[in-house]
Every structure is written in structure tokens, then in C-alpha cells.
Tab-separated table of C-alpha atoms in Angstrom:
chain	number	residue	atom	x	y	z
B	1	UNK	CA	85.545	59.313	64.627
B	2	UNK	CA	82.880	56.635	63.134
B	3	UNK	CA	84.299	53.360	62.035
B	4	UNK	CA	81.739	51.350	59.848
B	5	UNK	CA	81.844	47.876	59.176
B	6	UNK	CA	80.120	45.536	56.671
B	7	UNK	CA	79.597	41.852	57.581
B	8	UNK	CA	77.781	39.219	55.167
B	9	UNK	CA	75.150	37.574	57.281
B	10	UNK	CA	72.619	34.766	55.941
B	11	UNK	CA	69.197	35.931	55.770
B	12	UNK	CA	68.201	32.774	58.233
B	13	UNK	CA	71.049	33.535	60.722
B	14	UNK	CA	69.730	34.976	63.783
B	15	UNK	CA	72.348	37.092	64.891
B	16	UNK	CA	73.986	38.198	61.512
B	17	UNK	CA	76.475	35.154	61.715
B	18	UNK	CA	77.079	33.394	58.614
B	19	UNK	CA	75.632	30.442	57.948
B	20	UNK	CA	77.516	27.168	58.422
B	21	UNK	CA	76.294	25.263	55.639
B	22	UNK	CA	76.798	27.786	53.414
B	23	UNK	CA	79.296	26.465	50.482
B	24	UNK	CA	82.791	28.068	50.252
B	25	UNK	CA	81.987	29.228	46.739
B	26	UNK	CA	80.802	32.665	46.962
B	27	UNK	CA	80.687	35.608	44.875
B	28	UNK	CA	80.223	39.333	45.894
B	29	UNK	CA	78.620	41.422	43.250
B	30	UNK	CA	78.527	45.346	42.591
B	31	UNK	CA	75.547	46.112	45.253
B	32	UNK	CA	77.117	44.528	48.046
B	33	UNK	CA	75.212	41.183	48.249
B	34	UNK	CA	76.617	37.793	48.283
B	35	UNK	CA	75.460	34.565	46.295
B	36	UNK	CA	75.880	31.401	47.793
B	37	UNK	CA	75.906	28.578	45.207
B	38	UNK	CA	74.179	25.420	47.436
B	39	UNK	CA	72.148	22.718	45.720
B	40	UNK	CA	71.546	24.954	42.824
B	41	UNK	CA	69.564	27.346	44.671
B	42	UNK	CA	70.836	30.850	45.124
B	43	UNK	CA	70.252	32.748	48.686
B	44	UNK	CA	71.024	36.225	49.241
B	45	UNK	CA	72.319	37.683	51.957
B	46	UNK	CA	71.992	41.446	53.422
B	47	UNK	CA	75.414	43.523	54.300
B	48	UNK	CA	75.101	44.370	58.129
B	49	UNK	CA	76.330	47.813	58.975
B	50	UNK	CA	77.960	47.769	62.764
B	51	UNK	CA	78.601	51.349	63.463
B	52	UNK	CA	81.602	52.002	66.260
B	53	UNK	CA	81.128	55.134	68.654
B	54	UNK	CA	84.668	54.165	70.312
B	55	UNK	CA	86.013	57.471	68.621
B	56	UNK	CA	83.458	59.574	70.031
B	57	UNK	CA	83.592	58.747	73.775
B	58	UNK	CA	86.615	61.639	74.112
B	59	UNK	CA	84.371	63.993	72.377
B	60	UNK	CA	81.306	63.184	74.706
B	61	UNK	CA	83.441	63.794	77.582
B	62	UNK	CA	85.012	67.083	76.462
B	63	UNK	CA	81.317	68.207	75.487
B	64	UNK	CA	80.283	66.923	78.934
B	65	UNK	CA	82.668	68.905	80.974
B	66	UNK	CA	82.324	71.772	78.922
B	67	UNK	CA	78.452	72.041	80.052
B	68	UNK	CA	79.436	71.142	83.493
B	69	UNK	CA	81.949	74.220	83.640
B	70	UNK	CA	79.631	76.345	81.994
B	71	UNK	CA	76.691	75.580	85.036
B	72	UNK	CA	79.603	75.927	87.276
B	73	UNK	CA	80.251	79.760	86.285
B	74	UNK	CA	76.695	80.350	86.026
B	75	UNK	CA	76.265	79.545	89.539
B	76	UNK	CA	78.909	81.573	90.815
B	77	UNK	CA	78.206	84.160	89.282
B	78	UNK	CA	74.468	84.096	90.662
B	79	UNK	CA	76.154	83.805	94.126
B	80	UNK	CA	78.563	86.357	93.385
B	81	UNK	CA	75.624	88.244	92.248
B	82	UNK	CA	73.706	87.469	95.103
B	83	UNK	CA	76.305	88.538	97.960
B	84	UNK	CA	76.721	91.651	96.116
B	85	UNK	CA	73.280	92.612	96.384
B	86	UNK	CA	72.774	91.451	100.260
B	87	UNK	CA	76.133	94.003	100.630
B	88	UNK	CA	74.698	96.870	98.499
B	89	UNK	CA	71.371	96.549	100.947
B	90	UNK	CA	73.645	96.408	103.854
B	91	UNK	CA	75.446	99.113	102.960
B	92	UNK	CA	72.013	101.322	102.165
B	93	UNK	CA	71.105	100.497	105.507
B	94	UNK	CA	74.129	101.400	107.458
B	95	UNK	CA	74.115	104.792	105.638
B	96	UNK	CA	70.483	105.475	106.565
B	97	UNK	CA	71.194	104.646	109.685
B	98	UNK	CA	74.394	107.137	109.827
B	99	UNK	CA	72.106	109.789	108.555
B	100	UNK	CA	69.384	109.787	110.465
B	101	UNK	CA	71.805	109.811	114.013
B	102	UNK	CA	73.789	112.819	112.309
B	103	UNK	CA	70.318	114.732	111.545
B	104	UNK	CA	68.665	113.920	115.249
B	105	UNK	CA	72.044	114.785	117.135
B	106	UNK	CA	73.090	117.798	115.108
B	107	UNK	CA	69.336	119.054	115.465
B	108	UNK	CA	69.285	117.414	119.382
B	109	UNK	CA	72.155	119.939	120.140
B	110	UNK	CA	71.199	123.113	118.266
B	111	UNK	CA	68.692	125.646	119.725
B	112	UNK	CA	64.586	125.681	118.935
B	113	UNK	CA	63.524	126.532	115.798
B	114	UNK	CA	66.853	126.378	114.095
B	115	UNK	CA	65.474	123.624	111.981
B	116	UNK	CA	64.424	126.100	109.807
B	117	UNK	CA	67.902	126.625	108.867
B	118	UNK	CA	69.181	123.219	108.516
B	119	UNK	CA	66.206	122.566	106.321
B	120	UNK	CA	66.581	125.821	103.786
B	121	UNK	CA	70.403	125.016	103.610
B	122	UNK	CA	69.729	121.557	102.712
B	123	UNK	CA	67.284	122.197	100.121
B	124	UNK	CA	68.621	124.992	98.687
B	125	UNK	CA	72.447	123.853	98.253
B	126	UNK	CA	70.767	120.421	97.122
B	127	UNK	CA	69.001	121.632	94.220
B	128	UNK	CA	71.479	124.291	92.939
B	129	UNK	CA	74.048	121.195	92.148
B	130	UNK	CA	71.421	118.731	90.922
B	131	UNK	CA	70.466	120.915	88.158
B	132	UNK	CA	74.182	121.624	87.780
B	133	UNK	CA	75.382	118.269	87.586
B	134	UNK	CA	76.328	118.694	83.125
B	135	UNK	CA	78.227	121.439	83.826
B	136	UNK	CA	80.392	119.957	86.867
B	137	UNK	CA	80.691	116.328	84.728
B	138	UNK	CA	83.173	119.117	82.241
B	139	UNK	CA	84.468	120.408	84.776
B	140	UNK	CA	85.840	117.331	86.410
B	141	UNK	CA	86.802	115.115	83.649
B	142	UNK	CA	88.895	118.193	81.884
B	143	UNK	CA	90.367	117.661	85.434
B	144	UNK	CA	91.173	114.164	85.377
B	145	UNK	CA	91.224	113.127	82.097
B	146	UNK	CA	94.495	114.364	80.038
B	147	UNK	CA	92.653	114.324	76.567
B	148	UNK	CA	90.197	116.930	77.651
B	149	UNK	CA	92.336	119.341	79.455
B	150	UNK	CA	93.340	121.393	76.093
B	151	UNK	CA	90.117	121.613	75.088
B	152	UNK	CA	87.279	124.023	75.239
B	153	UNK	CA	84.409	124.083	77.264
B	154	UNK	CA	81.941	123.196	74.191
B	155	UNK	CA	84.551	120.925	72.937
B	156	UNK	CA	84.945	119.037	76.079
B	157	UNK	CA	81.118	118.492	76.643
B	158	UNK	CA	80.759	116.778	73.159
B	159	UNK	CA	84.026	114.526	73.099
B	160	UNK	CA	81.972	113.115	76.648
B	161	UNK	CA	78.566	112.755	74.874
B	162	UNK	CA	80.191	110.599	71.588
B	163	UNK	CA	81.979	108.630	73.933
B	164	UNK	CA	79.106	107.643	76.440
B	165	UNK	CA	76.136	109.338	74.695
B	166	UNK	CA	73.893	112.012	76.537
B	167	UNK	CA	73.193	110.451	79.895
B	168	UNK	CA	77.230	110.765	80.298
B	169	UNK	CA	76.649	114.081	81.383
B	170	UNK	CA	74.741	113.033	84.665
B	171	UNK	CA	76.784	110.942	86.083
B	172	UNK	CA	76.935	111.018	89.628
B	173	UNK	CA	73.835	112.963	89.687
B	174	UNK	CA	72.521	111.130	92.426
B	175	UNK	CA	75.607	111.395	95.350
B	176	UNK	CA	75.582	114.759	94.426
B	177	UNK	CA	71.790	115.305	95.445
B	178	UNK	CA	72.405	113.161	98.153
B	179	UNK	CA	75.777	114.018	99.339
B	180	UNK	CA	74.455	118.146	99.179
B	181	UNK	CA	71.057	117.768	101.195
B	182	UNK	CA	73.013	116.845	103.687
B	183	UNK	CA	76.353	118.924	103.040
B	184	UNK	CA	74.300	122.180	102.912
B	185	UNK	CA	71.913	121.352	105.476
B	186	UNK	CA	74.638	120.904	108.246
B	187	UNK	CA	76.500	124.013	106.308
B	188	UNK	CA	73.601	126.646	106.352
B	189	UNK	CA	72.425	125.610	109.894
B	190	UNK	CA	76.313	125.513	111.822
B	191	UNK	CA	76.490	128.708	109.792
B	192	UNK	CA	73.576	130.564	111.162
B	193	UNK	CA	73.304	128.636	114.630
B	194	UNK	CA	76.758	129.245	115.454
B	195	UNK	CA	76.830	133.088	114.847
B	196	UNK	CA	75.590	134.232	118.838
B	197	UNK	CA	78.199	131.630	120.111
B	198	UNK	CA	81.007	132.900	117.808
B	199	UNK	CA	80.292	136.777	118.587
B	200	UNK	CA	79.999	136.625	122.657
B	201	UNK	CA	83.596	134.313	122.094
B	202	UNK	CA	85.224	136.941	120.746
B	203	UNK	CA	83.646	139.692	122.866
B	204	UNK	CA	85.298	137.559	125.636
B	205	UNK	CA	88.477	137.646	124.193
B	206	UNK	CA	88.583	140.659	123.512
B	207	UNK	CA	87.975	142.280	126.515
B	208	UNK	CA	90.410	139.767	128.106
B	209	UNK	CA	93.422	140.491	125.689
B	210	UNK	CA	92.458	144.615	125.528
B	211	UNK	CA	91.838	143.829	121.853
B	212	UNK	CA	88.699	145.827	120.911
B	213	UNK	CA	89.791	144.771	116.958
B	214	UNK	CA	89.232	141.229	117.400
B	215	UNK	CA	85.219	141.779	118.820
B	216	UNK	CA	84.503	142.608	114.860
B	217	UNK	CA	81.369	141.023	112.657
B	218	UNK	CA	83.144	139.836	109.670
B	219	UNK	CA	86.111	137.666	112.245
B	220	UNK	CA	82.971	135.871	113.588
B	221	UNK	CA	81.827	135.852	110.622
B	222	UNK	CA	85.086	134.141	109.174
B	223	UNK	CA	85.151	132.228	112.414
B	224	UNK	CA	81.346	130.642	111.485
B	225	UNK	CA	82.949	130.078	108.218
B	226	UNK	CA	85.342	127.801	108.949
B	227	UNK	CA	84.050	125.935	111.601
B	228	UNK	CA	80.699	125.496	108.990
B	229	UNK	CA	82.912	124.310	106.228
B	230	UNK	CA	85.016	122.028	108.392
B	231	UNK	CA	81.571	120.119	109.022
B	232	UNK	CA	80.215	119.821	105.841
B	233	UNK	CA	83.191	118.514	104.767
B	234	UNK	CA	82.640	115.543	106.744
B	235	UNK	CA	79.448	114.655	105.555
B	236	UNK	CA	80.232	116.006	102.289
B	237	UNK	CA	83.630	113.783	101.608
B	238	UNK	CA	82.418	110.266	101.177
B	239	UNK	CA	79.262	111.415	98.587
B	240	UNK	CA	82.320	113.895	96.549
B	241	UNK	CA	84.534	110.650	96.313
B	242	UNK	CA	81.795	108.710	94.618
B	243	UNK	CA	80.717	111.199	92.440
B	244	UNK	CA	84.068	111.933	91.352
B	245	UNK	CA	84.577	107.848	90.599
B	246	UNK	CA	81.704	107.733	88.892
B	247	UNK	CA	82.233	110.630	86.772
B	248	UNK	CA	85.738	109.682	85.306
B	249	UNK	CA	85.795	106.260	85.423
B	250	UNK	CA	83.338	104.168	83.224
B	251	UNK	CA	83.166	101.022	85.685
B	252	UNK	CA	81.270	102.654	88.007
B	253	UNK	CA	79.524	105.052	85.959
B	254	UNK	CA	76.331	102.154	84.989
B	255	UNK	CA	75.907	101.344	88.464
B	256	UNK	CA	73.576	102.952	91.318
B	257	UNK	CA	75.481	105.177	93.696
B	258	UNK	CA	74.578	102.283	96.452
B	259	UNK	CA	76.558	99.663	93.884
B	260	UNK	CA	79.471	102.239	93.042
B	261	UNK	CA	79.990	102.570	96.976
B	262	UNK	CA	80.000	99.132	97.595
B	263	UNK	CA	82.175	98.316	94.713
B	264	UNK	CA	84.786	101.108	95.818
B	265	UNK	CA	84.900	99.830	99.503
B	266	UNK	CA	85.176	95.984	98.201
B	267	UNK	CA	88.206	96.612	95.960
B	268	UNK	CA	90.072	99.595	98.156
B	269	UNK	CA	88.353	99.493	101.477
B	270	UNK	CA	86.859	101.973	103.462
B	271	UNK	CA	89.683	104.161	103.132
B	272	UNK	CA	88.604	104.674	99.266
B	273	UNK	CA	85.579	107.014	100.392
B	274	UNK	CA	87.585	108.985	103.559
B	275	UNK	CA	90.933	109.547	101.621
B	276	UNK	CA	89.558	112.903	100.096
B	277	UNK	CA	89.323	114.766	103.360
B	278	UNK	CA	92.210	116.336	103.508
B	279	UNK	CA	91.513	117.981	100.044
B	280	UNK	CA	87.750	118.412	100.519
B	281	UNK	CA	88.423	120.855	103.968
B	282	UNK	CA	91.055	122.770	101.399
B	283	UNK	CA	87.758	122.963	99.101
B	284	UNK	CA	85.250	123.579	100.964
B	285	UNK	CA	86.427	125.489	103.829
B	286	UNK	CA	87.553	128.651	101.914
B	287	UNK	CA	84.463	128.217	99.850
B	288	UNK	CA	82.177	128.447	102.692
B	289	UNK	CA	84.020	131.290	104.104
B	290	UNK	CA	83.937	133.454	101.149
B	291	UNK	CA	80.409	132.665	100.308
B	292	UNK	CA	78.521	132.778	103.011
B	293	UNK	CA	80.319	135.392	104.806
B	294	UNK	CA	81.207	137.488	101.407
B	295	UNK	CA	77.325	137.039	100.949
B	296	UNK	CA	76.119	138.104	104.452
B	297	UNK	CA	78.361	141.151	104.009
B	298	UNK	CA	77.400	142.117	100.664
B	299	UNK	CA	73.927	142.544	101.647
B	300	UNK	CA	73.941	143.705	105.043
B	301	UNK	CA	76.186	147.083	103.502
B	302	UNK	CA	73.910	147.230	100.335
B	303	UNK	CA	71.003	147.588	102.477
B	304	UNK	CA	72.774	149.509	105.137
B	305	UNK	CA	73.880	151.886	101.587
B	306	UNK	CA	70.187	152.096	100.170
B	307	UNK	CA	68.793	153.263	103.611
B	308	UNK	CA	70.877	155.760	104.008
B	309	UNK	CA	70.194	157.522	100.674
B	310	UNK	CA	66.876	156.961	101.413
B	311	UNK	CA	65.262	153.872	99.474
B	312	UNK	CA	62.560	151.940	100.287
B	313	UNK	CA	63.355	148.219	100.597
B	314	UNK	CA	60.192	146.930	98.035
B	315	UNK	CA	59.768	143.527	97.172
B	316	UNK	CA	62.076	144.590	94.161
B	317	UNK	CA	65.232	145.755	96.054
B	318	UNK	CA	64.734	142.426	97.973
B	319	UNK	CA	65.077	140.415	94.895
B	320	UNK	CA	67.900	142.654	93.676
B	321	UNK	CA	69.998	143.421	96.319
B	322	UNK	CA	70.740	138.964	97.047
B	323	UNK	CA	71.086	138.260	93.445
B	324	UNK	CA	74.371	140.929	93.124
B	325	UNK	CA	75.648	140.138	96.240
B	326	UNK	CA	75.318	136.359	95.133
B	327	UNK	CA	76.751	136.737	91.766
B	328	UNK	CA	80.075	138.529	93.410
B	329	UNK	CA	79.878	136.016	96.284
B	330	UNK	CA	80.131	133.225	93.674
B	331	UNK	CA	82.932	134.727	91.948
B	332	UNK	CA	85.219	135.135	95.035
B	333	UNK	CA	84.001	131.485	96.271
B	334	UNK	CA	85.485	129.754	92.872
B	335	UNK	CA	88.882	131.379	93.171
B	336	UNK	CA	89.588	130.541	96.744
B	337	UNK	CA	88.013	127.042	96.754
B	338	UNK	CA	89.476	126.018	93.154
B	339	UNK	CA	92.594	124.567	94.262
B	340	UNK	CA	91.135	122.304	96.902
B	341	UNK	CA	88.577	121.207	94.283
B	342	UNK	CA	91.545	120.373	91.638
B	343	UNK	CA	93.002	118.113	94.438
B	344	UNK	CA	89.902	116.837	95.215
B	345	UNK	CA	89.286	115.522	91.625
B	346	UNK	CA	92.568	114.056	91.245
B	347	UNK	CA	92.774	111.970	94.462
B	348	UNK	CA	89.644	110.627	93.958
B	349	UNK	CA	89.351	109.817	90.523
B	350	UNK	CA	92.433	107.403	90.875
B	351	UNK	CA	92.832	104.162	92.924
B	352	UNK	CA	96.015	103.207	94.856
B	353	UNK	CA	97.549	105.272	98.300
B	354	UNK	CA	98.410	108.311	96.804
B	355	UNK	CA	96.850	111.269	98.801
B	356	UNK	CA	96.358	114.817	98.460
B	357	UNK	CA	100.129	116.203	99.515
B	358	UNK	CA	101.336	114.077	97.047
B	359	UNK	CA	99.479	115.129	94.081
B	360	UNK	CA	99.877	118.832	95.289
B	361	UNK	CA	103.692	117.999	94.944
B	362	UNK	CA	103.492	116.730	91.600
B	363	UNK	CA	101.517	119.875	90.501
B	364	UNK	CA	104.344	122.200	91.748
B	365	UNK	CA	106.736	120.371	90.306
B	366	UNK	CA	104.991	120.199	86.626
B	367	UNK	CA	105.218	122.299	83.846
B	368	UNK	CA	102.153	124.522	84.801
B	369	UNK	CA	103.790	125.133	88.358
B	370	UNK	CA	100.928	126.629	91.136
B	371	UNK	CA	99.100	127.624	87.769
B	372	UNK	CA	98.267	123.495	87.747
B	373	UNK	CA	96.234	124.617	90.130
B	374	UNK	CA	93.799	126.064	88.194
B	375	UNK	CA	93.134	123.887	85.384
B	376	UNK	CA	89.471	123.471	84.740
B	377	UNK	CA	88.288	126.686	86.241
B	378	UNK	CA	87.027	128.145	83.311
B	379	UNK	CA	83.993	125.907	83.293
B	380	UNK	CA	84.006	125.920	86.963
B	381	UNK	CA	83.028	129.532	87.049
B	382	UNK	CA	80.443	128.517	85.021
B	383	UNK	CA	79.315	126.089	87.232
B	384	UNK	CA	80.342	128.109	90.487
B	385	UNK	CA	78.030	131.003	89.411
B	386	UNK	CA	75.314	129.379	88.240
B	387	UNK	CA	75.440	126.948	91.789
B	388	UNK	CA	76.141	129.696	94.487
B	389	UNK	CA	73.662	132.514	92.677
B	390	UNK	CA	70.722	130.345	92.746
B	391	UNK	CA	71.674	128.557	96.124
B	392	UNK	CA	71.795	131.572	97.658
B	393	UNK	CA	68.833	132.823	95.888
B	394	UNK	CA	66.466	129.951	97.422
B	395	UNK	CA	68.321	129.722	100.635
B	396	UNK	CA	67.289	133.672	100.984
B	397	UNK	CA	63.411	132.208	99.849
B	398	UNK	CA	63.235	129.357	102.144
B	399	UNK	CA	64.306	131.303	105.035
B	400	UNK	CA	61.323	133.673	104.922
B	401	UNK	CA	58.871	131.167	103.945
B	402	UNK	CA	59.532	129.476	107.551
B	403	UNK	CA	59.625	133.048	109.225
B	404	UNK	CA	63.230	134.257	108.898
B	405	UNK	CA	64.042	137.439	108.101
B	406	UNK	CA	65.964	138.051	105.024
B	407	UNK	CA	69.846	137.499	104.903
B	408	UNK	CA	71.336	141.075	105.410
B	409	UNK	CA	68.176	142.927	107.060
């Protein structure tokens, strides 16, 4: 608020005070100047302008703490900025750290040369997801996300892309190559290394219990399974649970897995990446068992089959013979694991303390009944099929390019 003033000084006072010998007769015409009749002469005298800024002294203030507040966010949220970097490089380095004592002990304890195992499985199953990844983004948000569930496939895949645009369709891409080097690493290699230990176990027991039945190849077979699942499930769980966040949940989909992990242990704790076990070992331990095994068996009888009506095994068979028994491997491995995997989504896509048996309950209970437990399956097969033939495919590669004989022979 400006308050202006006008004063009539003389043009000889000093400090715009009026003169004192001026005479009392004075007149004031149109422009603001006043004529001062004295001893017939006429002086004229300027209009000072005294400008007030008592009116703005609020405003001054207001504008002054309204800068100060303004710095005051900008350097917290530099600060906060800066802690949540220092955390996200804490957290890379305590999960480097993890890794590289799983790898040396797991590799410490298993016998020489079995590297080669650990090292096919871990490139093979890491690869066949990475390239993947669109297909299992459907998969899981028709899962999660109630819009998408009545729609198709196709329909599905471009709702996602006009609501996030292209690059929506590899989210998570990097836990899942992460999370599946190591997954199928520690998979393939308990798998393989644990098959002499598994067979002389039951040999034992059943020569103890007069059970000739239970010294059989496909119950060690199972047996390798399930104790091969059970382990990549824990490496696997933590990577799943932050792909799955990341896929269905648009927070965490702009940030680097590292930022998405330390986001979800800030806001739910630690419990956030470990809460999916229980549904990952429903997941993943019927889906090792019917792949690997279902695959081993496939092509050891196929083999077994052509030699006995006589057929060479060329370089041909040997490219033929793991590609059917993959394909039927990947279709049993979808149906038994899909269950587990509809859990799986659904626990970790939401935040809060429900876990796995209480989700399965409110499946049951819902208008789909067990059949809840196949929603999304369609473009899992998809997925399944196209991840378990070529898995398999460069898992049976790798393992002679290091000097292992081909799965089945």
C-alpha cells in the first residue's frame, strides 16, 4: 500500500520546509504550484512528493519468508536426496557382497568341475526370461490389475503401452536378469550335482526298508527336484518381489532396481522382499520338478526309443530330440507351477501384512473358486513355452561346450 504526500516547500528552504517569511496570502493554481505574494515579487515553489513504504513492510516479510521456506525445502530435499543415494550404494554393496559368499560357498561345497553346471544353468535360465520379460509384464499385470483380467492377450499388451508407452513392457527387466543368473545357476547345478547323492540315498533306503520300488530314477529324480527348487527359491524370492513391484505399480517402475529395493525396504522393511517365500517354493518347486525331471525323462526314453529301432543319433536328432522334450516339458511346468505364480503376483504386488494363505483364502472363497487360480495362464503358456524351450535348449548347448555330455545320453 503506497501513501503519497504533497508538501509546498520554498525553493530557498533547505529541507522542503516552508519558508517563514513567506506572506499568509497564497494561492494554489491548476499545476500544483503555489504563489506567494511578498513585496510584489512572485516566488514559486515545487510540490515535494514523500512516498510512504509503511504498507509494504508486511508484504516484504511475507515475500521474505516465502524465499526462506522455499531454500528450506530445497535443502531437504538435497539431503533427503543425498541419504537416499548413500542407502541405494549401501544396499548395492551388501547385495554384492551376499552374492559373491552364496557363489564361493555353494561352489566351495560342490564337487570339481561342477562349475560347469552352475554356470550353463545360470546363463541359460538368465537369458530365456530377459528376452521374455514383454510377455511376463501381461502376464502379471492381467494378474494384479482388475481392469486387465477380462481382457485378451493383445488387448492387455496395448491398454499397458497407452498408459506408460513402450518401455512399460520392460519393466523389471533388470531383477529378472539378475534375480535368474543366479536362480538358475544354483537350480541347474543342485540339480545335476545332487543326482549321485540322491540315488545311493535311496539305494540305502531301500535295501533297509526291503523296498526295491523306492531305488527308482525318476523318485531321485523328483527328489533332485525339489530339493533344487527349494534353493532357488531362496535366491530367487527377493529379485521376484521387486520385479513384481515394479511391474504393477508405477512408483517404482522409473527407478533402478537398486532404488526400487531400497524404496520397498524403507517404507515396509525387510520383510517387503522375504514375504513371497512361502508362495515362490509353491511356484517354483513344482516347476522345477516337472521341468527338469519331465525334461531329463523325455530325452533319456526318446533316445533310449530311437536306438532301439535303430537310428543314428546325428547332429540332427540331437537338436530334435531336446526341443520336443522341451516343448512338452514346458507345458507340464506351467500347469503345476501356475498357482504358486498367481499367489506370487498377488502378495507382492500389494503393500500391507497380508501373506500368501490369506490371499489363497480369498481366491477359494471368490466367484472363480480354485479356477482363481488360474487367471492369467493363457499368456503364461505363452511365456512358459517360449522360457523353458529355449532355456532348456541353451542349457543342453552350454553343457557340451564345457565338456558335458548331452542331457538324456
Amino acid at each position: 500500500c503506497l501513501r503519497i504526500a504533497s508538501f509546498p516547500t520554498s525553493s530557498t528552504s533547505a529541507l522542503g520546509v516552508a519558508d517563514k517569511q513567506s506572506s499568509p496570502e497564497e494561492t494554489i493554481d491548476a499545476n500544483g504550484h503555489t504563489t506567494i505574494e511578498n513585496d510584489g515579487s512572485h516566488t514559486h515553489e515545487n510540490t515535494e512528493i514523500r512516498v510512504s513504504f509503511e504498507g509494504l513492510a508486511p508484504l516484504v516479510e511475507t515475500d521474505l519468508h516465502s524465499i526462506q521456506s522455499t531454500h528450506n525445502h530445497d535443502v531437504k530435499s538435497e539431503t533427503s536426496d543425498t541419504v537416499a543415494r548413500k542407502q541405494e550404494r549401501a544396499l548395492l554393496a551388501r547385495v554384492s557382497v551376499l552374492f559373491s559368499i552364496v557363489v564361493f560357498s555353494v561352489l566351495k561345497i560342490s564337487p570339481s568341475g561342477s562349475w560347469r553346471y552352475y554356470l550353463a544353468g545360470g546363463i541359460c535360465a538368465s537369458t530365456s526370461h530377459a528376452i521374455t520379460t514383454p510377455i511376463d509384464v501381461v502376464k502379471t499385470r492381467q494378474q494384479v490389475d482388475p481392469i486387465l483380467q477380462g481382457k485378451s492377450m493383445w488387448k492387455a499388451t496395448l491398454a499397458i503401452v497407452k498408459q506408460g508407452g513402450p518401455f512399460a513392457l520392460l519393466a523389471g527387466l533388470g531383477p529378472t536378469a539378475l534375480g535368474y543368473l543366479l536362480e538358475g545357476g544354483i537350480k541347474f547345478g543342485i540339480y545335476e550335482v545332487s543326482k549321485p547323492f540322491t540315488q545311493r540315498f535311496l539305494a540305502i533306503i531301500a535295501a533297509f526298508l526291503s523296498l526295491p520300488g523306492l531305488d527308482s530314477k525318476v523318485i531321485s529324480l523328483t527328489l533332485c527336484g525339489l530339493i533344487a527348487g527349494a534353493a532357488a527359491s531362496l535366491m530367487l524370492s527377493p529379485m521376484e518381489a521387486l520385479r513384481i513391484r515394479m511391474v504393477s505399480d508405477s512408483e517404482y517402475a522409473g527407478k533402478s532396481s537398486i532404488g526400487a529395493m531400497s524404496l520397498m525396504i524403507r517404507r515396509e522393511g525387510i520383510s517387503s522382499i522375504t514375504k513371497g517365500l512361502p508362495a515362490m517354493l509353491l511356484k517354483q518347486v513344482p516347476y522345477t520338478i516337472t521341468k527338469n525331471c519331465s525334461f531329463d525323462i523325455f530325452t533319456m526314453s526318446a533316445y533310449r526309443i530311437l536306438r532301439g529301432m535303430g537310428y543314428a543319433l546325428t547332429a540332427n536328432v540331437k537338436i530334435a530330440v531336446p526341443l520336443l522334450s522341451a516343448v512338452a516339458a514346458a507345458v507340464l511346468s506351467c500347469i503345476s507351477s501356475h498357482p504358486g505364480d498367481m499367489l506370487l503376483s498377488l502378495v507382492n504386488a500389494h503393500e500391507g501384512p497380508k501373506r500368501t494363505r490369506d490371499f489363497a483364502k480369498e481366491i477359494l472363497h471368490g466367484e472363480d473358486g480354485a479356477r482363481g487360480f488360474f487367471v492369467g495362464i493363457k499368456p503364461r503358456f505363452l511365456h512358459v513355452i517360449l522360457i523353458v524351450t529355449v532355456q532348456l535348449m541353451i542349457y543342453d548347448f552350454a553343457k557340451r561346450l564345457v565338456g558335458i555330455a548331452a542331457t538324456g545320453l
